[in-house]
Coordinates of C-alpha atoms in Angstrom, one line a residue:
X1 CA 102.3 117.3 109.1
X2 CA 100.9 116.0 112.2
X3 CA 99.8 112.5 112.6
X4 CA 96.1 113.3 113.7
X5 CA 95.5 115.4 110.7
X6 CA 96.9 113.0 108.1
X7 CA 94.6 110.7 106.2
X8 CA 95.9 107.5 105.6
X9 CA 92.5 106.4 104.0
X10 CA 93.8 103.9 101.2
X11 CA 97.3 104.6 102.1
X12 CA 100.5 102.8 102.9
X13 CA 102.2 104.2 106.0
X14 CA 106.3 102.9 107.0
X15 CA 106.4 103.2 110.3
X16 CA 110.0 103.2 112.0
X17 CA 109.2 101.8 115.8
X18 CA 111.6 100.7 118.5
X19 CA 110.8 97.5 119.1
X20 CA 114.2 96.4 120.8
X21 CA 113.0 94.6 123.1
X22 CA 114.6 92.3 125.6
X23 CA 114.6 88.8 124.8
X24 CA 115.4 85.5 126.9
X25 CA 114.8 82.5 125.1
X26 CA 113.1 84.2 122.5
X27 CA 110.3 85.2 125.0
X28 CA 109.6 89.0 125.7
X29 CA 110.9 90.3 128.9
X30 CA 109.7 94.0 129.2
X31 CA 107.3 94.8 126.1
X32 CA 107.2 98.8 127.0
X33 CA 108.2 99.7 123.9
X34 CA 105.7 97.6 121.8
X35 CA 103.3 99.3 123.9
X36 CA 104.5 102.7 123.4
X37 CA 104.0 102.5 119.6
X38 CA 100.4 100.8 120.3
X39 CA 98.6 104.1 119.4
X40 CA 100.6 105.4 116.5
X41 CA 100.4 102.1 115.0
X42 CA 96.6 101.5 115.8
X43 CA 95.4 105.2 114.5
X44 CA 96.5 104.2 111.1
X45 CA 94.7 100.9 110.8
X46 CA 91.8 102.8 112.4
X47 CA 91.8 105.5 109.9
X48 CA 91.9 103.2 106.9
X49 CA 96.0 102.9 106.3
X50 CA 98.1 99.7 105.7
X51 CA 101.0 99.5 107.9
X52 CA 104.6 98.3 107.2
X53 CA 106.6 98.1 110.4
X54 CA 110.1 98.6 110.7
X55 CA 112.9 98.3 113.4
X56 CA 116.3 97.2 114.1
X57 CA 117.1 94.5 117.3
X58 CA 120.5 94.5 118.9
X59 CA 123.7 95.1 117.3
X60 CA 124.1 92.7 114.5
X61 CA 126.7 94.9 112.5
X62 CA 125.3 94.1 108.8
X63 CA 125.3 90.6 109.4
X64 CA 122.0 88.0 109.7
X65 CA 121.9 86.2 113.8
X66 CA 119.3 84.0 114.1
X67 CA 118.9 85.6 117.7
X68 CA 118.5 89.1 116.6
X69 CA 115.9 88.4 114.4
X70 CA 112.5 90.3 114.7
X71 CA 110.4 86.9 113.4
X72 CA 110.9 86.2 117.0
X73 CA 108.2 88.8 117.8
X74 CA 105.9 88.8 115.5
X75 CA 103.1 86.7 117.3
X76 CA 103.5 89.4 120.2
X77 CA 103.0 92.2 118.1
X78 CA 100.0 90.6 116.4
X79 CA 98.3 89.9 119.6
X80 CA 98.7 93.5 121.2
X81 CA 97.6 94.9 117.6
X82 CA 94.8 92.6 117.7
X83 CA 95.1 91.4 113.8
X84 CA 97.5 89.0 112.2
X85 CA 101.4 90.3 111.3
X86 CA 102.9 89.4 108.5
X87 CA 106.5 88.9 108.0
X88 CA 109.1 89.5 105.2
X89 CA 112.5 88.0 106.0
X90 CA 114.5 90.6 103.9
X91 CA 113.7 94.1 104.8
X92 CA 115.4 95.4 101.3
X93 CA 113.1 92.8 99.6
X94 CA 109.6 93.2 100.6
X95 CA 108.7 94.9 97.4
X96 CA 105.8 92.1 96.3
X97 CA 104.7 92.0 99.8
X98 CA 104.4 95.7 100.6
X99 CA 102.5 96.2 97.2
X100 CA 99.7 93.4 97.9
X101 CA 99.1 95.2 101.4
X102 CA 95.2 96.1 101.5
X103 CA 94.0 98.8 104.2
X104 CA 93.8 97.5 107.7
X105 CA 96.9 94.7 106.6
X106 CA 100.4 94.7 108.4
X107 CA 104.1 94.1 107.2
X108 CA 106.7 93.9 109.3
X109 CA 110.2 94.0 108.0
X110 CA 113.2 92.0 109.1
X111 CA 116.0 93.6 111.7
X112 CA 117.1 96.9 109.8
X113 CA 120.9 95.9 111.2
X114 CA 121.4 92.9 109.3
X115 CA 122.2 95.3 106.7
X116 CA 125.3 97.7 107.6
X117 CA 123.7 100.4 105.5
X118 CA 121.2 101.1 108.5
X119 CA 123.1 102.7 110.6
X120 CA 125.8 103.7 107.8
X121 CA 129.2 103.0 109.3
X122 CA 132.3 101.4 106.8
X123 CA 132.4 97.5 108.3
X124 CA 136.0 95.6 108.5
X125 CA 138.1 99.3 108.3
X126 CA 139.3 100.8 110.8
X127 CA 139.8 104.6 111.2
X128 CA 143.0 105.0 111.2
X129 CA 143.1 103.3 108.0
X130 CA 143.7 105.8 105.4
X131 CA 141.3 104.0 103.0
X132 CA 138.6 104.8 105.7
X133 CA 137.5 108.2 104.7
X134 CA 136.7 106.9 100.6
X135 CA 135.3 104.0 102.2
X136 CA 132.6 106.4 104.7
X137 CA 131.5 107.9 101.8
X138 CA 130.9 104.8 99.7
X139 CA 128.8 104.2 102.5
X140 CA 127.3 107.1 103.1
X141 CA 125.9 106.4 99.3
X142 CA 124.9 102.8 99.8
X143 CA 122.8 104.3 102.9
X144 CA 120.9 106.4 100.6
X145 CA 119.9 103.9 98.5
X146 CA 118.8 101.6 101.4
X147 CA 116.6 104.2 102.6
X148 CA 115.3 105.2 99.2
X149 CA 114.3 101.4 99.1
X150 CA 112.8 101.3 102.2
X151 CA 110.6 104.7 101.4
X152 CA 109.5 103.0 97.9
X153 CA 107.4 100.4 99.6
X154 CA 104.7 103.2 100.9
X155 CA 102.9 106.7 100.6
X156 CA 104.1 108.5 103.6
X157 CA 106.7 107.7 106.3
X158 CA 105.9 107.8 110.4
X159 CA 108.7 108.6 113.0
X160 CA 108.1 107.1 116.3
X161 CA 111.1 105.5 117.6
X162 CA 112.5 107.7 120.4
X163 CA 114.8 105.2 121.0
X164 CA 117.0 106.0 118.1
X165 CA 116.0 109.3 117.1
X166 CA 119.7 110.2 118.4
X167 CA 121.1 108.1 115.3
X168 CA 121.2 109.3 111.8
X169 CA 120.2 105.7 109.9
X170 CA 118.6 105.1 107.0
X171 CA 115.4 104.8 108.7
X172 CA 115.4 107.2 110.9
X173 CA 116.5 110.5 109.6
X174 CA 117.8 109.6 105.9
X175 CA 114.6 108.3 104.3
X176 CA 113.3 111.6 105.2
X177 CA 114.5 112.7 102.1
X178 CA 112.2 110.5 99.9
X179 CA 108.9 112.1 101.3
X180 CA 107.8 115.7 100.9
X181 CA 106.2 117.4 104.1
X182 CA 103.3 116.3 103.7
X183 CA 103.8 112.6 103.5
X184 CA 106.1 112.8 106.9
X185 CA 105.6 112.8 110.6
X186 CA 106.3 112.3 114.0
X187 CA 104.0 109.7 115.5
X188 CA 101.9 109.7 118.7
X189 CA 105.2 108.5 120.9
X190 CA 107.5 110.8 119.5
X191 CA 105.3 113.7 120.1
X192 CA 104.8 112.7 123.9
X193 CA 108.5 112.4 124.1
X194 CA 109.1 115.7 122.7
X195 CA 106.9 117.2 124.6
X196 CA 108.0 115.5 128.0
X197 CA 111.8 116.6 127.1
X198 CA 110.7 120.1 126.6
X199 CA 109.1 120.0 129.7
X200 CA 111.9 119.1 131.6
X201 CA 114.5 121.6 129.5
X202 CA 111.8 124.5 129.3
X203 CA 109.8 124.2 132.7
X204 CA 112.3 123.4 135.4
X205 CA 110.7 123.2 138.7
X206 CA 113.4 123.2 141.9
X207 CA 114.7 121.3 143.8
X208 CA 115.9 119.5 140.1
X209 CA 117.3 116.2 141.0
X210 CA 119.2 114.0 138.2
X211 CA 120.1 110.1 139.3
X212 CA 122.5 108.7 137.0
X213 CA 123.2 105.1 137.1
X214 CA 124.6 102.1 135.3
X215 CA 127.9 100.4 134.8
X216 CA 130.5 102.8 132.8
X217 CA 131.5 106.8 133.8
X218 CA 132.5 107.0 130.3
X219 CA 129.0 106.0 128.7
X220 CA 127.5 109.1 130.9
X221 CA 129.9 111.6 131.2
X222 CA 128.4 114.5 128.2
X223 CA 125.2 113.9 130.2
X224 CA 126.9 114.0 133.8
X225 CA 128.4 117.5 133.3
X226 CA 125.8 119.1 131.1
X227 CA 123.5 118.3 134.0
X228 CA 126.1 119.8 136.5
X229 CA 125.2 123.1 135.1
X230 CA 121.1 122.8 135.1
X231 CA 120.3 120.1 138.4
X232 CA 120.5 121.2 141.6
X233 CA 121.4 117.5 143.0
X234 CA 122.7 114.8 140.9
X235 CA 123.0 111.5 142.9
X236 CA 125.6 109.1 141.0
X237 CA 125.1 104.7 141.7
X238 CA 125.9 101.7 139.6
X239 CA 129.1 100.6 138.9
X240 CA 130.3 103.8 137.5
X241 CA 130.7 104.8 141.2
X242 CA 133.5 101.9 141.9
X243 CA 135.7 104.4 139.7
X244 CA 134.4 107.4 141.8
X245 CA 135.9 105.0 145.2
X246 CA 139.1 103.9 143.1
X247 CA 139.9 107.5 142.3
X248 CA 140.2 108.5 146.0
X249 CA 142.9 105.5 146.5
X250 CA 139.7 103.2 148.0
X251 CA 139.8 99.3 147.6
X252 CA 137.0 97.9 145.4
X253 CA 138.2 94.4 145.3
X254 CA 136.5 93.1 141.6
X255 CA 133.9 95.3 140.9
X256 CA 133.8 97.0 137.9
X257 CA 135.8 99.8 137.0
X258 CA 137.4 102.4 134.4
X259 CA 141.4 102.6 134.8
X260 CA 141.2 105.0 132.4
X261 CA 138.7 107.6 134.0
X262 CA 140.3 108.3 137.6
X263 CA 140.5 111.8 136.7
X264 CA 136.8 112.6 134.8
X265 CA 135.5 111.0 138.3
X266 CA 137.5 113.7 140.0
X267 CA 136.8 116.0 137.6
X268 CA 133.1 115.7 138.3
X269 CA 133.3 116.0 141.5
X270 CA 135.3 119.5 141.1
X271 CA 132.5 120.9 138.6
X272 CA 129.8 119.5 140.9
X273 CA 131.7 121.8 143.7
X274 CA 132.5 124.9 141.1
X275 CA 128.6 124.2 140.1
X276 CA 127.1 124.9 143.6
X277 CA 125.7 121.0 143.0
X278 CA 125.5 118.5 146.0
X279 CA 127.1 115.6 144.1
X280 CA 125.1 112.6 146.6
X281 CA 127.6 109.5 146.2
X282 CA 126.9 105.5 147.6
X283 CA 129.1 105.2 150.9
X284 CA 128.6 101.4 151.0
X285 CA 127.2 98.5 149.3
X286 CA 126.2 95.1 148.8
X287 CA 128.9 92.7 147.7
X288 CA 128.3 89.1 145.8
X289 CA 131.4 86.5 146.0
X290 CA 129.9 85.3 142.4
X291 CA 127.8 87.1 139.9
X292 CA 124.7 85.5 140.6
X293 CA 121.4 86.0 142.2
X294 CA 122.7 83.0 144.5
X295 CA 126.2 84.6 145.3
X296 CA 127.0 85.4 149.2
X297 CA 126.7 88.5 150.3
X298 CA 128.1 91.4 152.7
X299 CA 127.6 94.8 153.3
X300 CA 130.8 96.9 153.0
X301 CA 132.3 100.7 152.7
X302 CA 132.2 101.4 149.0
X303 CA 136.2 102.4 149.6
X304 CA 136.4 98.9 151.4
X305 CA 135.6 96.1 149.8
X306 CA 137.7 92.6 149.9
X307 CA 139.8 91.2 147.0
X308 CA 138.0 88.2 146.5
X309 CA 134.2 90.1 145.7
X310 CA 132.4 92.8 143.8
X311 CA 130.0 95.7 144.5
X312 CA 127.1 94.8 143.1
X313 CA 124.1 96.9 144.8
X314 CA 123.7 100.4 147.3
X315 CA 123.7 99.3 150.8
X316 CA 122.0 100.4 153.6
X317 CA 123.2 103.9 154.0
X318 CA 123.4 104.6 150.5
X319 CA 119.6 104.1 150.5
X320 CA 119.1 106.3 152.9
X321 CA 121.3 109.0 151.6
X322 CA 119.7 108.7 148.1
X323 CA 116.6 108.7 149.2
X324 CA 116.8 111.9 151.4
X325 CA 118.5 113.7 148.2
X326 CA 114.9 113.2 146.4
X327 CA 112.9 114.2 149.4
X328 CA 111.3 117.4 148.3
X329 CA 112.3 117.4 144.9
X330 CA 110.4 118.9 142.2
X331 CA 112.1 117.8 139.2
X332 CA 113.1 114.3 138.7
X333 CA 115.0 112.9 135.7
X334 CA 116.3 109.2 136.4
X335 CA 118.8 107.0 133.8
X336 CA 120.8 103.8 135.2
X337 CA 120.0 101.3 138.0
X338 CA 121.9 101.5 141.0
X339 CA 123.4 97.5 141.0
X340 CA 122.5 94.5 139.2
X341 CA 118.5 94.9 139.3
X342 CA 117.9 92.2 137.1
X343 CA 119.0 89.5 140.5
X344 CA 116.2 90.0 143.2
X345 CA 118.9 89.5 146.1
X346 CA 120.6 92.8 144.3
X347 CA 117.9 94.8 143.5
X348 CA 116.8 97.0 146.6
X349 CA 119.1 100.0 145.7
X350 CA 117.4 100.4 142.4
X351 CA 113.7 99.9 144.1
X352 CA 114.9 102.5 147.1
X353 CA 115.5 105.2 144.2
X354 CA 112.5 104.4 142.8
X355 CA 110.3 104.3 145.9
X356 CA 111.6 107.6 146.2
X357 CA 110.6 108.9 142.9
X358 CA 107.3 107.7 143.7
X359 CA 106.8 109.0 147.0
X360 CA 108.3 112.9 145.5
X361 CA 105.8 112.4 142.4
X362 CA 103.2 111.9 144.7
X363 CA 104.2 115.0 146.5
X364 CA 103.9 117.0 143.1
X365 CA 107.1 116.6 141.2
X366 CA 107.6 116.1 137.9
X367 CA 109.5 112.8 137.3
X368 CA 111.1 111.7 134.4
X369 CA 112.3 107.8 133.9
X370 CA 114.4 107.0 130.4
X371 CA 116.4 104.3 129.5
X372 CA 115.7 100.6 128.8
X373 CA 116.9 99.7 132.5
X374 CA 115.1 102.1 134.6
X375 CA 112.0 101.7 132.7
X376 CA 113.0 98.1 133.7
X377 CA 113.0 99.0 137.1
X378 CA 109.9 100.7 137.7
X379 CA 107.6 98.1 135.8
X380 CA 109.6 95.5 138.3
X381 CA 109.1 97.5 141.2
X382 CA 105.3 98.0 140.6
X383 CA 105.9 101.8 139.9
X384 CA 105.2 102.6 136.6
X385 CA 101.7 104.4 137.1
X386 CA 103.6 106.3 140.3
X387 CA 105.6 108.3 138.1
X388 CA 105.2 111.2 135.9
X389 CA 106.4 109.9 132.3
X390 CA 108.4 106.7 131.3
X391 CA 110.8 107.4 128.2
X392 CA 111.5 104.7 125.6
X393 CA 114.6 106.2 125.0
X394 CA 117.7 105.9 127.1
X395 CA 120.7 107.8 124.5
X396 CA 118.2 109.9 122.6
X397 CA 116.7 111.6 126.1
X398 CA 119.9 111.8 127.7
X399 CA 120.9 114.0 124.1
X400 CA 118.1 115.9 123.8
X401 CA 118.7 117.0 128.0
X402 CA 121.8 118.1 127.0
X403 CA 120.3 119.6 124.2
X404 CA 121.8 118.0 121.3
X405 CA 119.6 118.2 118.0
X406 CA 117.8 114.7 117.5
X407 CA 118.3 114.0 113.7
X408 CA 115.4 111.6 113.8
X409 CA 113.1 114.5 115.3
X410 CA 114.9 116.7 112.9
X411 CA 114.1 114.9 109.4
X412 CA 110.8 115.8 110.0
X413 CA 110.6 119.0 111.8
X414 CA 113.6 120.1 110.3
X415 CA 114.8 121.7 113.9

């Protein structure tokens, strides 16, 4: 069923959104993805439906933080919905609540995660523990009947959190199973995401240019060598590339790196090689003697840096190198800053990539951004209307690129 052709006239509608926002003292930082669900969420009211919001915030492993709670946003959401939000502090108990709900009202449930059932996983065992398979199944049961709860408070259940499509939860693939066809769908976000991916996979224009950023090799490294085998380029910044510089015996004083993963870094770079890629990495950077915006800074060979600082941006050359690796491109995909964005004094790595982007979307490429800190980036840098489409999701893209089946996409189109 799709969205536009559902009528919700009189109807109750769950709605799983991703509205993990970042939060600093309890204020919204970046409200992308409360925008991005805007239309879904708006279409029902406009068509006559009562809407019962739900998400998850952070990573409270089944138990209540004050600091993860979604009451904290409520006023937000009510304002960019233009009508009041109500709020049920217990996501398993909103029975009462979700029953009085008249068309045109809104719910919105308490962080999914307080409850380990969400996302399904055994808490307090560990996996080698032999008691940990009996335990996963247990689980696996008490999921069900979280999400059966969730799917008893309304008529038909809407998908549109790209964010966490990756992640079979309750609410995101498993209450599928509580609605026939008709009463499921993807909502207007998920489709454009769909849509976007597929036009990436399915309708490759060259040059195909892939920047991969952020802190840890290991958190990128399916992605990193699936895209060794479809990108033409694939520039590499952030602090995964300290363990690039570490690997070929370079000093990299305290900046952050993986011990462990020496040999995927060299490993990469001998696919990118067997792969006919042009692996583009930073050759020097901006150092900070403190993690700060504050901390003092110097501009050294990325296989040179002093004992007493870290890496903590691209430097001057590295720029320049990146941003001659997206000249001409005609495919874009972008995940991962290239240093600590967030601290203006650190940030003009990230904004020279992004610049870039601009400048090749301009010149008719097709640019992708995904991930919570990119999509950071460009709204920081003043770029987000200069590229081609911004993805809520960072690990749901970066799986469906490698072409991994997204069971949230997948409990309703059953593909």
């Amino acid at each position: 069923m799709k969205i536009s052709d559902y009528n919700f006239a009189g109807k109750k509608a769950i709605v799983r959104v991703d509205f993990n926002v970042p939060l600093q003292d309890g204020k919204i930082t970046d409200d992308t993805r409360i925008k991005g669900a805007l239309p879904t969420l708006k279409l029902i009211l406009e068509k006559g439906g009562a809407l019962i919001i739900m998400s998850h915030m952070g990573k409270p492993k089944g138990k209540v933080k004050a600091e993860l709670s979604l009451s904290q946003i409520v006023d937000a959401v009510s304002k960019a919905l233009g009508t009041p939000v109500q709020f049920c502090d217990d996501c398993q108990k909103a029975d009462a609540q979700a029953a009085a709900l008249k068309p045109g009202e809104v719910l919105m449930l308490e962080n999914l995660r307080f409850y380990a059932e969400e996302e399904g996983k055994p808490v307090g065992i560990d996996k080698e523990d032999p008691a940990y398979e009996e335990a996963k199944k247990a689980m696996k049961e008490s999921q069900k009947a979280f999400a059966k709860k969730l799917a008893s408070y309304a008529d038909c259940w809407v998908m549109d959190a790209f964010g966490t499509a990756h992640r079979k939860h309750a609410s995101t693939a498993v209450i599928a199973d509580y609605f026939d066809a008709d009463n499921k769908m993807l909502g207007l976000l998920m489709e454009k995401e769909v849509a976007a991916v597929d036009n990436v996979l399915s309708n490759i224009k060259r040059p195909f240019v892939a920047i991969m950023g952020g802190s840890k090799v290991s958190s990128k490294i399916g992605i990193i060598e699936n895209l060794l085998g479809k990108v033409d380029k694939l520039i590499l910044c952030g602090g995964m590339t300290y363990t690039f510089s570490k690997a070929h015996g370079g000093n990299i004083g305290k900046s952050i790196v993986e011990l462990d993963k020496l040999d995927v870094a060299l490993n990469v770079e001998k696919m990118a090689k067997e792969n006919g890629v042009e692996l583009v990495l930073p050759v020097d950077c901006v150092t900070g003697d403190d993690f700060s915006n504050d901390a003092n800074q110097t501009i050294v060979p990325v296989t040179d840096i002093p004992d007493d600082v870290e890496g903590m941006d691209a430097g001057p050359k590295s720029r320049e190198l990146f941003a001659k690796a997206i000249e001409g491109a005609k495919t874009i995909l972008w995940n991962g800053p290239a240093g600590v964005f967030e601290f203006d004094n650190f940030c003009a790595g990230s904004r020279a990539i992004g610049e870039a982007v601009a400048k090749a979307t301009a010149e008719g490429a097709f640019s992708l951004i995904g991930g919570g800190d990119s999509v950071a980036c460009v709204n920081k840098f003043g770029l987000a209307d200069k590229v081609s489409y911004i993805s809520t999701g960072g690990g749901a893209l970066l799986e469906a690129i490698e072409g991994k089946t997204l069971p949230g996409v997948a409990a309703v189109l059953g593909k």
